Each structure stands twice: as structure tokens, then as C-alpha cells.
CSV table of C-alpha atoms and ligand atoms in Angstrom, one decimal:
chain,number,residue,atom,x,y,z
M,2,UNK,CA,94.7,119.2,122.5
M,3,UNK,CA,97.6,117.1,121.7
M,4,UNK,CA,97.4,113.4,121.2
M,5,UNK,CA,100.5,111.6,122.0
M,6,UNK,CA,101.8,109.1,119.2
M,7,UNK,CA,98.4,109.1,117.8
M,8,UNK,CA,97.3,111.5,115.3
M,9,UNK,CA,97.7,114.3,115.0
M,10,UNK,CA,108.4,94.7,90.7
M,11,UNK,CA,110.0,86.6,82.6
M,12,UNK,CA,113.2,86.6,84.3
M,13,UNK,CA,115.6,89.0,82.3
M,14,UNK,CA,119.2,88.1,82.1
M,15,UNK,CA,121.9,90.6,81.1
M,16,UNK,CA,124.6,88.5,79.6
M,17,UNK,CA,124.1,87.9,75.9
M,18,UNK,CA,125.1,84.2,76.1
M,19,UNK,CA,122.4,83.5,78.7
M,20,UNK,CA,119.8,85.7,76.8
M,21,UNK,CA,120.5,83.2,73.7
M,22,UNK,CA,120.0,80.2,76.0
M,23,UNK,CA,116.8,81.9,77.4
M,24,UNK,CA,115.7,82.3,73.7
M,25,UNK,CA,116.2,78.7,72.9
M,26,UNK,CA,114.4,77.4,76.1
M,27,UNK,CA,111.4,79.6,75.8
M,28,UNK,CA,111.1,80.9,72.3
M,29,UNK,CA,110.9,84.4,73.6
M,30,UNK,CA,111.5,87.0,70.7
M,31,UNK,CA,115.1,88.2,70.6
M,32,UNK,CA,114.0,91.7,71.2
M,33,UNK,CA,113.0,90.7,74.7
M,34,UNK,CA,116.7,90.0,75.7
M,35,UNK,CA,118.7,92.5,77.7
M,36,UNK,CA,122.0,92.1,76.0
M,37,UNK,CA,124.0,95.4,76.3
M,38,UNK,CA,121.5,97.2,78.3
M,39,UNK,CA,123.0,99.4,81.3
M,40,UNK,CA,121.1,99.8,84.5
M,41,UNK,CA,121.8,103.2,86.3
M,42,UNK,CA,120.8,104.5,89.6
M,43,UNK,CA,121.5,107.9,91.3
M,44,UNK,CA,120.5,109.2,94.9
M,45,UNK,CA,120.5,112.3,96.6
M,46,UNK,CA,119.0,114.2,99.4
M,47,UNK,CA,118.0,117.9,100.0
M,48,UNK,CA,117.4,119.8,103.1
M,49,UNK,CA,113.8,121.0,104.0
M,50,UNK,CA,114.1,122.0,107.5
M,51,UNK,CA,111.6,124.7,108.4
M,52,UNK,CA,112.8,127.9,110.1
M,53,UNK,CA,112.4,128.8,113.7
M,54,UNK,CA,109.1,130.6,114.1
M,55,UNK,CA,107.2,128.7,111.3
M,56,UNK,CA,104.5,126.0,111.7
M,57,UNK,CA,105.0,122.3,112.7
M,58,UNK,CA,101.8,120.2,112.1
M,59,UNK,CA,100.8,116.6,113.3
M,60,UNK,CA,98.8,117.5,116.3
M,61,UNK,CA,95.3,119.1,116.9
M,62,UNK,CA,97.1,122.5,117.8
M,63,UNK,CA,99.5,124.2,115.8
M,64,UNK,CA,103.1,124.2,117.0
M,65,UNK,CA,105.8,126.8,116.3
M,66,UNK,CA,109.3,125.9,115.6
M,67,UNK,CA,111.6,126.8,118.7
M,68,UNK,CA,114.5,124.6,118.1
M,69,UNK,CA,115.7,122.2,115.4
M,70,UNK,CA,116.9,119.1,117.0
M,71,UNK,CA,117.7,117.3,113.6
M,72,UNK,CA,117.4,118.7,110.2
M,73,UNK,CA,114.6,117.3,107.8
M,74,UNK,CA,115.2,116.1,104.3
M,75,UNK,CA,114.0,114.9,101.1
M,76,UNK,CA,115.5,111.6,100.3
M,77,UNK,CA,115.5,110.5,96.6
M,78,UNK,CA,116.6,107.7,94.2
M,79,UNK,CA,116.4,107.8,90.3
M,80,UNK,CA,116.6,104.6,88.4
M,81,UNK,CA,117.0,104.1,84.8
M,82,UNK,CA,116.9,100.7,82.9
M,83,UNK,CA,117.9,102.3,79.5
M,84,UNK,CA,114.3,102.6,78.5
M,85,UNK,CA,112.4,104.0,81.5
M,86,UNK,CA,113.5,106.4,84.1
M,87,UNK,CA,111.6,106.6,87.6
M,88,UNK,CA,112.2,108.7,90.8
M,89,UNK,CA,111.0,107.7,94.1
M,90,UNK,CA,111.5,110.6,96.8
M,91,UNK,CA,110.4,110.7,100.5
M,92,UNK,CA,110.2,113.8,102.3
M,93,UNK,CA,110.4,114.3,106.2
M,94,UNK,CA,106.9,115.9,106.3
M,95,UNK,CA,103.6,114.8,108.0
M,96,UNK,CA,101.7,115.0,104.9
M,97,UNK,CA,102.0,117.2,101.7
M,98,UNK,CA,99.4,118.3,99.3
M,99,UNK,CA,99.2,117.3,95.7
M,100,UNK,CA,99.2,120.8,94.4
M,101,UNK,CA,102.7,121.2,96.0
M,102,UNK,CA,103.9,117.8,94.8
M,103,UNK,CA,102.7,118.4,91.1
M,104,UNK,CA,104.5,121.8,90.9
M,105,UNK,CA,107.8,120.0,92.3
M,106,UNK,CA,107.4,117.1,89.8
M,107,UNK,CA,106.8,119.5,86.9
M,108,UNK,CA,110.1,121.5,88.0
M,109,UNK,CA,112.1,118.3,88.1
M,110,UNK,CA,110.8,117.0,84.8
M,111,UNK,CA,111.5,120.2,82.9
M,112,UNK,CA,115.2,119.6,83.7
M,113,UNK,CA,115.6,115.8,84.0
M,114,UNK,CA,113.0,114.9,81.4
M,115,UNK,CA,111.7,112.3,83.7
M,116,UNK,CA,107.8,112.3,83.0
M,117,UNK,CA,106.1,113.5,86.0
M,118,UNK,CA,104.0,110.3,86.2
M,119,UNK,CA,107.1,108.4,86.9
M,120,UNK,CA,107.8,110.3,90.0
M,121,UNK,CA,106.6,109.1,93.3
M,122,UNK,CA,106.9,111.5,96.2
M,123,UNK,CA,105.7,110.7,99.7
M,124,UNK,CA,105.6,112.0,103.2
M,125,UNK,CA,107.3,110.0,106.0
M,126,UNK,CA,104.7,111.1,108.5
M,127,UNK,CA,107.0,112.5,110.9
M,128,UNK,CA,104.9,114.6,113.4
M,129,UNK,CA,107.7,117.0,114.0
M,130,UNK,CA,108.4,118.5,110.6
M,131,UNK,CA,107.3,121.7,108.6
M,132,UNK,CA,103.5,122.2,107.8
M,133,UNK,CA,103.0,121.4,104.2
M,134,UNK,CA,99.2,121.2,104.1
M,135,UNK,CA,96.3,122.6,106.1
M,136,UNK,CA,95.1,120.1,108.8
M,137,UNK,CA,93.5,120.7,112.1
M,138,UNK,CA,94.7,124.0,113.4
M,139,UNK,CA,97.9,124.1,111.3
M,140,UNK,CA,98.4,126.0,108.0
M,141,UNK,CA,101.4,126.1,105.8
M,142,UNK,CA,103.4,129.2,105.2
M,143,UNK,CA,103.5,130.1,101.5
M,144,UNK,CA,107.3,130.7,101.8
M,145,UNK,CA,107.8,127.2,103.0
M,146,UNK,CA,105.6,125.7,100.3
M,147,UNK,CA,107.7,127.5,97.7
M,148,UNK,CA,110.8,126.4,99.2
M,149,UNK,CA,109.6,122.8,99.4
M,150,UNK,CA,108.7,122.8,95.6
M,151,UNK,CA,112.1,123.8,94.7
M,152,UNK,CA,113.8,121.4,97.4
M,153,UNK,CA,111.8,118.4,96.3
M,154,UNK,CA,112.6,119.1,92.8
M,155,UNK,CA,116.4,119.5,93.6
M,156,UNK,CA,116.4,116.1,95.2
M,157,UNK,CA,115.1,114.5,92.0
M,158,UNK,CA,117.4,116.7,89.9
M,159,UNK,CA,120.5,115.8,91.8
M,160,UNK,CA,119.8,112.0,92.0
M,161,UNK,CA,119.2,112.2,88.3
M,162,UNK,CA,122.5,114.1,88.0
M,163,UNK,CA,124.1,111.2,90.1
M,164,UNK,CA,123.1,108.6,87.7
M,165,UNK,CA,125.8,105.8,87.2
M,166,UNK,CA,125.9,102.3,86.3
M,167,UNK,CA,124.5,100.3,89.3
M,168,UNK,CA,123.0,96.9,90.4
M,169,UNK,CA,120.0,96.4,92.5
M,170,UNK,CA,118.2,93.8,94.8
M,171,UNK,CA,115.5,93.4,97.2
M,172,UNK,CA,114.4,91.2,100.2
M,173,UNK,CA,112.1,91.3,103.2
M,174,UNK,CA,112.9,91.4,106.8
M,175,UNK,CA,110.5,91.3,109.7
M,176,UNK,CA,110.1,93.3,113.1
M,177,UNK,CA,106.9,92.4,114.9
M,178,UNK,CA,108.0,94.1,118.3
M,179,UNK,CA,107.6,97.7,117.1
M,180,UNK,CA,104.1,97.8,115.6
M,181,UNK,CA,100.8,97.7,117.6
M,182,UNK,CA,97.4,98.3,116.3
M,183,UNK,CA,96.1,101.4,118.1
M,184,UNK,CA,92.4,100.8,117.6
M,185,UNK,CA,90.9,98.5,120.3
M,186,UNK,CA,87.6,96.7,121.0
M,187,UNK,CA,86.8,97.6,124.6
M,188,UNK,CA,84.9,95.7,127.2
M,189,UNK,CA,81.2,96.8,127.4
M,190,UNK,CA,80.5,99.6,129.8
M,191,UNK,CA,81.6,103.1,129.4
M,192,UNK,CA,80.0,104.3,126.2
M,193,UNK,CA,82.5,105.6,123.5
M,194,UNK,CA,80.9,109.0,122.6
M,195,UNK,CA,82.7,110.6,119.6
M,196,UNK,CA,82.9,114.4,118.7
M,197,UNK,CA,79.6,114.2,116.7
M,198,UNK,CA,77.7,113.0,119.7
M,199,UNK,CA,77.4,109.4,118.3
M,200,UNK,CA,78.8,106.1,120.0
M,201,UNK,CA,82.0,104.5,118.5
M,202,UNK,CA,82.4,100.8,118.6
M,203,UNK,CA,86.3,101.1,119.0
M,204,UNK,CA,88.8,103.3,120.8
M,205,UNK,CA,92.1,104.6,119.4
M,206,UNK,CA,94.9,105.1,121.9
M,207,UNK,CA,93.0,103.4,124.7
M,208,UNK,CA,95.9,103.8,127.2
M,209,UNK,CA,98.5,101.2,128.1
M,210,UNK,CA,97.1,98.8,130.8
M,211,UNK,CA,93.7,100.1,130.4
M,212,UNK,CA,91.7,97.4,132.4
M,213,UNK,CA,88.7,97.7,129.7
M,214,UNK,CA,91.0,96.6,126.8
M,215,UNK,CA,89.5,93.6,124.9
M,216,UNK,CA,91.5,93.1,121.7
M,217,UNK,CA,93.0,95.1,118.9
M,218,UNK,CA,90.4,95.8,116.1
M,219,UNK,CA,92.8,95.1,113.3
M,220,UNK,CA,96.1,93.5,112.3
M,221,UNK,CA,99.6,94.8,112.1
M,222,UNK,CA,102.2,94.2,109.2
M,223,UNK,CA,105.6,93.4,110.6
M,224,UNK,CA,107.1,93.2,107.1
M,225,UNK,CA,110.1,95.3,106.3
M,226,UNK,CA,110.5,95.6,102.5
M,227,UNK,CA,114.2,96.5,101.4
M,228,UNK,CA,115.5,97.5,98.1
M,229,UNK,CA,119.2,97.9,98.0
M,230,UNK,CA,121.3,99.6,95.1
M,231,UNK,CA,125.1,99.3,94.8
M,232,UNK,CA,127.6,100.7,92.4
M,233,UNK,CA,129.0,98.1,90.2
M,234,UNK,CA,132.3,97.9,92.6
M,235,UNK,CA,130.0,97.1,95.5
M,236,UNK,CA,129.9,100.8,97.1
M,237,UNK,CA,126.6,101.3,98.7
M,238,UNK,CA,124.4,103.8,96.7
M,239,UNK,CA,121.0,103.8,98.3
M,240,UNK,CA,118.6,101.7,100.5
M,241,UNK,CA,114.9,102.1,100.2
M,242,UNK,CA,113.0,100.6,103.1
M,243,UNK,CA,109.3,100.3,104.1
M,244,UNK,CA,107.8,99.5,107.4
M,245,UNK,CA,104.2,100.0,108.6
M,246,UNK,CA,104.8,102.3,111.5
M,247,UNK,CA,103.0,105.4,112.0
M,248,UNK,CA,105.9,107.4,113.4
M,249,UNK,CA,107.4,107.1,116.9
M,250,UNK,CA,107.3,110.6,118.5
M,251,UNK,CA,108.7,111.8,121.8
M,252,UNK,CA,110.2,115.1,120.9
M,253,UNK,CA,110.5,118.2,122.7
M,254,UNK,CA,108.0,121.0,122.5
M,255,UNK,CA,108.4,123.0,119.3
M,256,UNK,CA,111.2,120.8,118.3
M,257,UNK,CA,111.9,119.9,114.6
M,258,UNK,CA,112.9,116.3,114.0
M,259,UNK,CA,112.6,113.6,111.2
M,260,UNK,CA,111.6,111.1,113.7
M,261,UNK,CA,112.9,107.5,113.5
M,262,UNK,CA,112.9,108.1,109.6
M,263,UNK,CA,115.9,110.5,109.8
M,264,UNK,CA,117.8,108.3,112.6
M,265,UNK,CA,117.2,105.1,110.4
M,266,UNK,CA,119.0,107.0,107.5
M,267,UNK,CA,122.0,107.8,109.8
M,268,UNK,CA,122.2,104.3,111.2
M,269,UNK,CA,122.1,102.5,107.9
M,270,UNK,CA,124.9,104.8,106.6
M,271,UNK,CA,126.9,103.8,109.6
M,272,UNK,CA,126.1,100.1,109.3
M,273,UNK,CA,127.1,99.9,105.7
M,274,UNK,CA,130.3,102.1,106.3
M,275,UNK,CA,129.0,104.5,103.6
M,276,UNK,CA,130.1,107.8,105.4
M,277,UNK,CA,131.4,110.7,103.3
M,278,UNK,CA,131.5,108.8,100.1
M,279,UNK,CA,132.2,110.9,96.7
M,280,UNK,CA,128.5,110.2,95.8
M,281,UNK,CA,126.4,110.5,99.0
M,282,UNK,CA,124.9,107.2,100.2
M,283,UNK,CA,121.2,107.6,100.7
M,284,UNK,CA,118.9,105.5,103.1
M,285,UNK,CA,115.2,106.0,102.9
M,286,UNK,CA,112.6,104.8,105.1
M,287,UNK,CA,109.1,105.0,103.4
M,288,UNK,CA,105.8,104.7,105.2
M,289,UNK,CA,104.1,101.6,104.7
M,290,UNK,CA,100.3,100.9,105.6
M,291,UNK,CA,100.2,102.3,109.2
M,292,UNK,CA,97.0,104.3,109.3
M,293,UNK,CA,96.0,102.3,112.5
M,294,UNK,CA,99.4,101.3,113.9
M,295,UNK,CA,101.8,103.1,116.1
M,296,UNK,CA,104.6,102.1,118.6
M,297,UNK,CA,102.7,101.8,121.8
M,298,UNK,CA,102.1,98.4,123.2
M,299,UNK,CA,98.7,99.0,124.8
M,300,UNK,CA,98.6,95.5,126.0
M,301,UNK,CA,101.6,95.8,128.3
M,302,UNK,CA,101.1,95.9,132.0
M,303,UNK,CA,102.2,99.4,132.3
M,304,UNK,CA,103.7,102.4,130.1
M,305,UNK,CA,107.5,103.1,130.1
M,306,UNK,CA,108.4,106.7,129.7
M,307,UNK,CA,111.7,107.5,128.2
M,308,UNK,CA,113.5,110.8,127.6
M,309,UNK,CA,112.8,112.6,124.5
M,310,UNK,CA,114.2,111.0,121.3
M,311,UNK,CA,115.4,107.7,123.0
M,312,UNK,CA,112.4,105.7,121.8
M,313,UNK,CA,112.8,106.8,118.2
M,314,UNK,CA,116.6,106.1,118.4
M,315,UNK,CA,115.9,102.7,119.7
M,316,UNK,CA,113.3,102.0,117.0
M,317,UNK,CA,115.6,103.2,114.3
M,318,UNK,CA,118.4,101.0,115.5
M,319,UNK,CA,116.2,97.8,115.7
M,320,UNK,CA,114.8,98.4,112.1
M,321,UNK,CA,118.3,99.3,110.7
M,322,UNK,CA,119.7,96.3,112.1
M,323,UNK,CA,117.1,94.1,110.6
M,324,UNK,CA,117.5,95.9,107.1
M,325,UNK,CA,121.3,95.3,107.5
M,326,UNK,CA,120.6,91.6,107.9
M,327,UNK,CA,118.3,91.7,104.8
M,328,UNK,CA,121.0,93.5,102.9
M,329,UNK,CA,123.5,91.0,103.6
M,330,UNK,CA,121.2,88.1,101.9
M,331,UNK,CA,120.3,90.1,98.7
M,332,UNK,CA,121.2,88.9,95.3
M,333,UNK,CA,121.9,91.7,93.0
M,334,UNK,CA,120.8,92.0,89.3
M,335,UNK,CA,122.8,94.1,86.9
M,336,UNK,CA,119.7,95.0,84.8
M,337,UNK,CA,116.0,94.8,85.6
M,338,UNK,CA,113.1,96.2,83.8
M,339,UNK,CA,111.1,99.4,85.0
M,340,UNK,CA,107.6,100.4,84.3
M,341,UNK,CA,105.2,102.7,85.9
M,342,UNK,CA,101.4,103.1,85.6
M,343,UNK,CA,99.4,106.2,87.1
M,344,UNK,CA,95.9,106.6,87.3
M,345,UNK,CA,93.4,109.1,88.6
M,346,UNK,CA,90.3,108.0,90.3
M,347,UNK,CA,87.4,109.9,91.5
M,348,UNK,CA,85.9,109.3,95.0
M,349,UNK,CA,82.9,110.8,96.7
M,350,UNK,CA,83.5,113.0,99.9
M,351,UNK,CA,81.6,112.2,103.0
M,352,UNK,CA,79.9,115.6,103.3
M,353,UNK,CA,77.8,116.4,106.4
M,354,UNK,CA,74.0,116.4,106.2
M,355,UNK,CA,71.9,119.4,107.1
M,356,UNK,CA,71.4,118.3,110.7
M,357,UNK,CA,75.1,117.6,111.3
M,358,UNK,CA,76.1,121.1,109.8
M,359,UNK,CA,73.5,122.8,112.2
M,360,UNK,CA,74.9,121.0,115.1
M,361,UNK,CA,78.5,122.0,114.1
M,362,UNK,CA,77.6,125.7,113.6
M,363,UNK,CA,75.9,125.7,117.0
M,364,UNK,CA,78.8,124.3,118.9
M,365,UNK,CA,81.2,126.9,117.0
M,366,UNK,CA,78.8,129.7,118.0
M,367,UNK,CA,79.5,129.2,121.5
M,368,UNK,CA,83.3,129.2,121.3
M,369,UNK,CA,85.1,132.5,121.0
M,370,UNK,CA,88.7,131.6,121.3
M,371,UNK,CA,91.0,131.7,118.4
M,372,UNK,CA,92.6,128.3,119.3
M,373,UNK,CA,90.1,125.4,119.7
M,374,UNK,CA,90.8,123.2,122.7
M,375,UNK,CA,87.8,120.9,122.9
M,376,UNK,CA,87.7,117.9,120.4
M,377,UNK,CA,84.0,118.6,119.8
M,378,UNK,CA,84.6,122.1,118.6
M,379,UNK,CA,87.6,121.1,116.6
M,380,UNK,CA,85.5,118.6,114.7
M,381,UNK,CA,82.7,121.1,114.4
M,382,UNK,CA,85.0,123.3,112.7
M,383,UNK,CA,86.1,120.5,110.4
M,384,UNK,CA,82.6,119.5,109.7
M,385,UNK,CA,82.0,123.1,108.3
M,386,UNK,CA,85.1,123.0,106.3
M,387,UNK,CA,84.2,119.7,104.7
M,388,UNK,CA,81.0,121.1,103.8
M,389,UNK,CA,82.7,123.5,101.4
M,390,UNK,CA,84.7,120.5,99.8
M,391,UNK,CA,83.5,119.4,96.3
M,392,UNK,CA,81.2,116.3,96.2
M,393,UNK,CA,84.0,114.4,94.5
M,394,UNK,CA,87.9,114.5,94.7
M,395,UNK,CA,90.4,113.0,92.4
M,396,UNK,CA,93.2,110.8,93.8
M,397,UNK,CA,96.5,110.0,92.0
M,398,UNK,CA,97.2,106.3,92.2
M,399,UNK,CA,100.6,104.7,91.1
M,400,UNK,CA,102.1,101.2,90.6
M,401,UNK,CA,105.6,100.9,89.8
M,402,UNK,CA,107.5,97.7,88.6
M,403,UNK,CA,111.2,97.1,89.4
M,404,UNK,CA,112.0,93.6,88.1
M,405,UNK,CA,109.7,91.2,90.0
M,406,UNK,CA,109.1,93.8,92.6
M,407,UNK,CA,106.1,96.0,92.6
M,408,UNK,CA,105.5,99.3,94.4
M,409,UNK,CA,102.0,100.7,94.9
M,410,UNK,CA,101.4,104.4,96.1
M,411,UNK,CA,98.3,105.6,97.8
M,412,UNK,CA,97.9,109.4,98.9
M,413,UNK,CA,96.3,108.2,102.3
M,414,UNK,CA,96.8,107.0,105.8
M,415,UNK,CA,96.3,103.4,104.7
M,416,UNK,CA,95.1,100.7,107.2
M,417,UNK,CA,97.5,97.6,107.8
M,418,UNK,CA,94.9,95.2,106.7
M,419,UNK,CA,94.8,97.2,103.2
M,420,UNK,CA,98.5,96.7,102.8
M,421,UNK,CA,98.4,93.1,103.8
M,422,UNK,CA,95.8,92.4,101.2
M,423,UNK,CA,97.8,94.2,98.4
M,424,UNK,CA,100.9,92.1,99.4
M,425,UNK,CA,98.9,88.9,99.2
M,426,UNK,CA,96.7,89.4,96.1
M,427,UNK,CA,99.5,91.1,94.0
M,428,UNK,CA,100.7,89.1,90.9
M,429,UNK,CA,104.3,90.1,91.7
M,430,UNK,CA,106.7,88.2,93.9
M,431,UNK,CA,107.2,91.1,96.1
M,432,UNK,CA,105.0,94.2,96.7
M,433,UNK,CA,104.9,96.9,99.1
M,434,UNK,CA,102.9,100.1,99.4
M,435,UNK,CA,104.1,103.6,100.1
M,436,UNK,CA,101.3,105.6,102.0
M,437,UNK,CA,101.0,109.5,102.0
M,438,UNK,CA,102.3,109.5,98.2
M,439,UNK,CA,101.7,112.1,95.6
M,440,UNK,CA,99.2,114.0,97.7
M,441,UNK,CA,97.1,113.7,100.8
M,442,UNK,CA,93.5,112.5,101.1
M,443,UNK,CA,93.4,111.6,104.6
M,444,UNK,CA,92.8,108.4,106.4
M,445,UNK,CA,91.8,105.2,104.6
M,446,UNK,CA,89.7,102.8,106.7
M,447,UNK,CA,88.2,99.8,105.1
M,448,UNK,CA,84.2,99.8,105.1
M,449,UNK,CA,84.2,97.5,108.2
M,450,UNK,CA,86.4,99.9,110.0
M,451,UNK,CA,84.3,102.6,109.3
M,452,UNK,CA,81.4,100.8,110.8
M,453,UNK,CA,83.5,100.5,114.0
M,454,UNK,CA,84.1,104.3,114.1
M,455,UNK,CA,87.1,105.8,116.1
M,456,UNK,CA,89.3,108.6,115.5
M,457,UNK,CA,90.5,107.5,112.2
M,458,UNK,CA,86.9,107.6,110.8
M,459,UNK,CA,86.1,110.9,112.2
M,460,UNK,CA,85.1,113.4,109.4
M,461,UNK,CA,87.7,115.8,109.1
M,462,UNK,CA,90.4,117.3,106.3
M,463,UNK,CA,92.2,114.3,107.8
M,464,UNK,CA,89.4,111.7,107.1
M,465,UNK,CA,86.7,112.4,104.3
M,466,UNK,CA,86.6,109.9,101.6
M,467,UNK,CA,83.6,107.8,100.9
M,468,UNK,CA,83.5,104.7,103.2
M,469,UNK,CA,84.0,102.3,100.1
M,470,UNK,CA,87.3,104.3,99.2
M,471,UNK,CA,89.7,101.5,100.2
M,472,UNK,CA,87.8,99.0,98.0
M,473,UNK,CA,87.8,101.3,95.0
M,474,UNK,CA,91.7,102.2,95.6
M,475,UNK,CA,92.7,98.5,96.0
M,476,UNK,CA,90.8,97.5,92.9
M,477,UNK,CA,92.5,100.3,90.7
M,478,UNK,CA,95.8,99.2,92.1
M,479,UNK,CA,95.2,95.5,91.2
M,480,UNK,CA,94.1,96.5,87.6
M,481,UNK,CA,97.5,98.4,87.3
M,482,UNK,CA,99.6,95.6,88.7
M,483,UNK,CA,98.0,93.2,86.2
M,484,UNK,CA,98.9,95.4,83.5
M,485,UNK,CA,102.4,95.8,84.5
M,486,UNK,CA,102.6,92.1,85.0
M,487,UNK,CA,101.2,91.3,81.4
M,488,UNK,CA,103.4,94.0,79.9
M,489,UNK,CA,106.6,92.0,80.9
M,490,UNK,CA,104.9,88.5,80.7
M,491,UNK,CA,103.1,88.5,77.3
L,529,ZN,ZN1,98.5,109.9,111.0
């Protein structure tokens, strides 16, 4: 069973003279000025393409690599304000477990001495990359996990090796035409029976032109956040972008591809004339809050099919063009303060009750195939697996400050409305969220979205946190953002 496209940072001023002027104006202690401070940045990539014959995840059924259409990478930037160093790395993976990332971070930290808690590593959410954690019927190969640990670490180590004086700036663009909420309220009529035998109120991926469509059950976030880093002579060093789009998809069977994330990186390099530099230019597209948002316009009259890879190339070009426009407007700063907060929180697991477990076991007893093809059996198996989970799990949350820009990191597939709430309530001028970061704890529907049901709420290793999880996570992030904000504005 394969679901198409569905699833499976006080103003700081560098010049000493202006620093004194600021001191006179506001009485801020001289220790707060930034005279003589040097801001540095470095970027790097490392290749994490899975070998032919290994596992690809992102669907209900496992797939085996038959062909590599385009290589998959970890793309990393390291920033250094003279006091604090931090690393942001994004890997072309559907999701990656905390265990693997923790090992990669420790390895990178042992060489770079960047504290592990100053490293943010996320997955793009390509559905055509190597399997890096167990989900549905895909399990990672231990060799690939070992390879990933060292290659993720290499991206951080190389970016750290490339540290050189740099300037940095950021801005925001918008592209509303490529994001569509995929959860829909339907006209009354046909009951929406889920794999647990209960009735849902919303349908995920209801089909383009479905006559029973009423309205999307949630918003989209069309914002494109852009961080641009240049060498002091204006040579492009790196772009870190963030857009809330699940992925695009449309690959050939058994084919490896970094999806639109990889094509965006290539297109940005082309637009900025940053080919074949001595220090490689690195463009990164991180996944925003796209748990309920994909690239299919369900409200259109009819669906348009396009050859493999055409739609992802189109989306990559459109988003890269908008990012290029934003980059032209960016005002660069020669020094900005960096700071990171990391926190671990405990959340309850939505474990099945006795009746649910019995039902699941009964369903599975009637199936004697190695590969499950019915959604009911698939979720019965997930119910049994979640029953073995601990009652509580710990999640790693991060907030980073880069000047007056903030980045929050959540190890989940976060809904657009949660990302929009963080942007609106953050004490920082600009804030964006990187999803699927520092681990993988499944979908993060809001409590209200849990009430509606639908695929993203169906209990599985891809959705198992307590129904209040999004509220507790955002509360913790706001506490961290407040601390970061007070730290630099005493
Ligand atoms: Zn997903």
C-alpha cells in the first residue's frame, strides 16, 4: 500500500566608534559592545546516498534501491560569533532517530569541540532516501546507520574546518501556490472509517476534484525563511531556507532522490553563480511545519499528472527564484550574537487499551503474509508495537538565536498551525521552526486536530505522542525563546 505524496534570532554594532555612540545613548555597559569581534561561518556537504539493494522508506511498504536518480546529502553550516559556535545540518532522509543523531553529534563534537547541544540535525523528509529508522514496514540496515553517523559528523567537521570571516543576514519570502493543506472536512455522507474501526471527521489526501470536498481542516504557511551567509568579499557561502512543504514526490519505483530539497540546492548554486568555488557553496532547504501540508491542489478541478521528477524540479525552481529575490534585499551584518538553548521534555505515549490490543492481535492472527497490504493489518501491527513502547518518552527541543532571528527545532512532523503560532508569539523579530530535528517522534497534531482524526492522528510509530503534546512542546519552546531574548536584552 503506497500513498502518493501523502505519508508514508539590543542591536549589536561591530564598529568600535558606533559601539561607543550606543553606550552614550543607552548606558549599556561597555562589555556589551562588539568591538573587535569576528563572525565566522563555514559550510559543507557530505554524501549519504544509500547503496543499490538497501531500504528506502516513506511509504507503508518497504522499497529497495534499484537506481540512484540523484545523490542524497547532509548539508551543514557552522556559525561562530567568537564566543559561541553552533551547527545546523539537514540530511536528505525521511526521518532519523535520536540514537543515530546523538552518536553523530558526539563524534563531531569530539573533533570540533562544538557542544552537542549546539548542534541541530534534521531530516528533509524526502520519501526517496535511505531508511534511517524503523517506520511501517521499513527497517534500517545497521551498515547504513553506521555510515550515516560518520557522514553526518563529517559534514559538521568539514563545515567547522571551513570556518572563515563572514557576514550574515536574513529575510522572508512567500510562495502560497505550492502548499495545500491535505486534511479535508468532507460533506456529510460516506462515513470515514479508520483502520481502528472508528469514524474520522476529516480525510487526508481526499483526491483532487472529489465532489464531497468541503474545506481544508487547517491552514498552510506560505512563508519562506531565508538566512544568507557571504564571505567578506561577497562570495556566497551558504543559504539556509525553510518552507513548510511535506515533500513533492513523483519518483520512479525503487529510485533514490533528494526530492525538491536537492534540486533547490542545485538551483540556488546556479542562480548565485556559486559553481565550483574553492570553498563549496552550500544551499540548504529545511522542512518547516508541514505535517498536514503537501503539494497537491485538492481543490482543483482535475489532477494533472507529470513525468517523474518534473513536479519536484518545478517546485524547486519556483522556491529558489523566491529565495533569490529575498537574498537581493538582505542587509548583511558583520557580527551577530549566537546562543542556543536545549531542553528535554517527557511526554506520555498514546498506548492502546486492552480492547484495542485484542482487536489488533485478532486482525493479525488472520494474516499470514510477510508483507502487509491492508491498512487495517498495518495499523494492527503498529498497535502491537506501540504497546511495547514505554509509557513516557523524552523529546529533545532546541531554540537558537542568530541576532534577532530565532530558530526552533522539534523532532516531529509539526502541523502548519503550530508553526504559524510559534512565528506569531515568538519574542523575536523573525522565527522559524525546523521539523524532524534531533530525533523522530512522529506526527504532532494539535489537540483539536486529534479530535478530528485522520491519517496523521492514527496511532503508529509515526504518530504516538499524547494528544496535548503540541501544547506542551510550544510552551517549552516559548520559555526557551524568552530566556534567549532576555539573555541578550537584559
Ligand atoms: Zn510525513
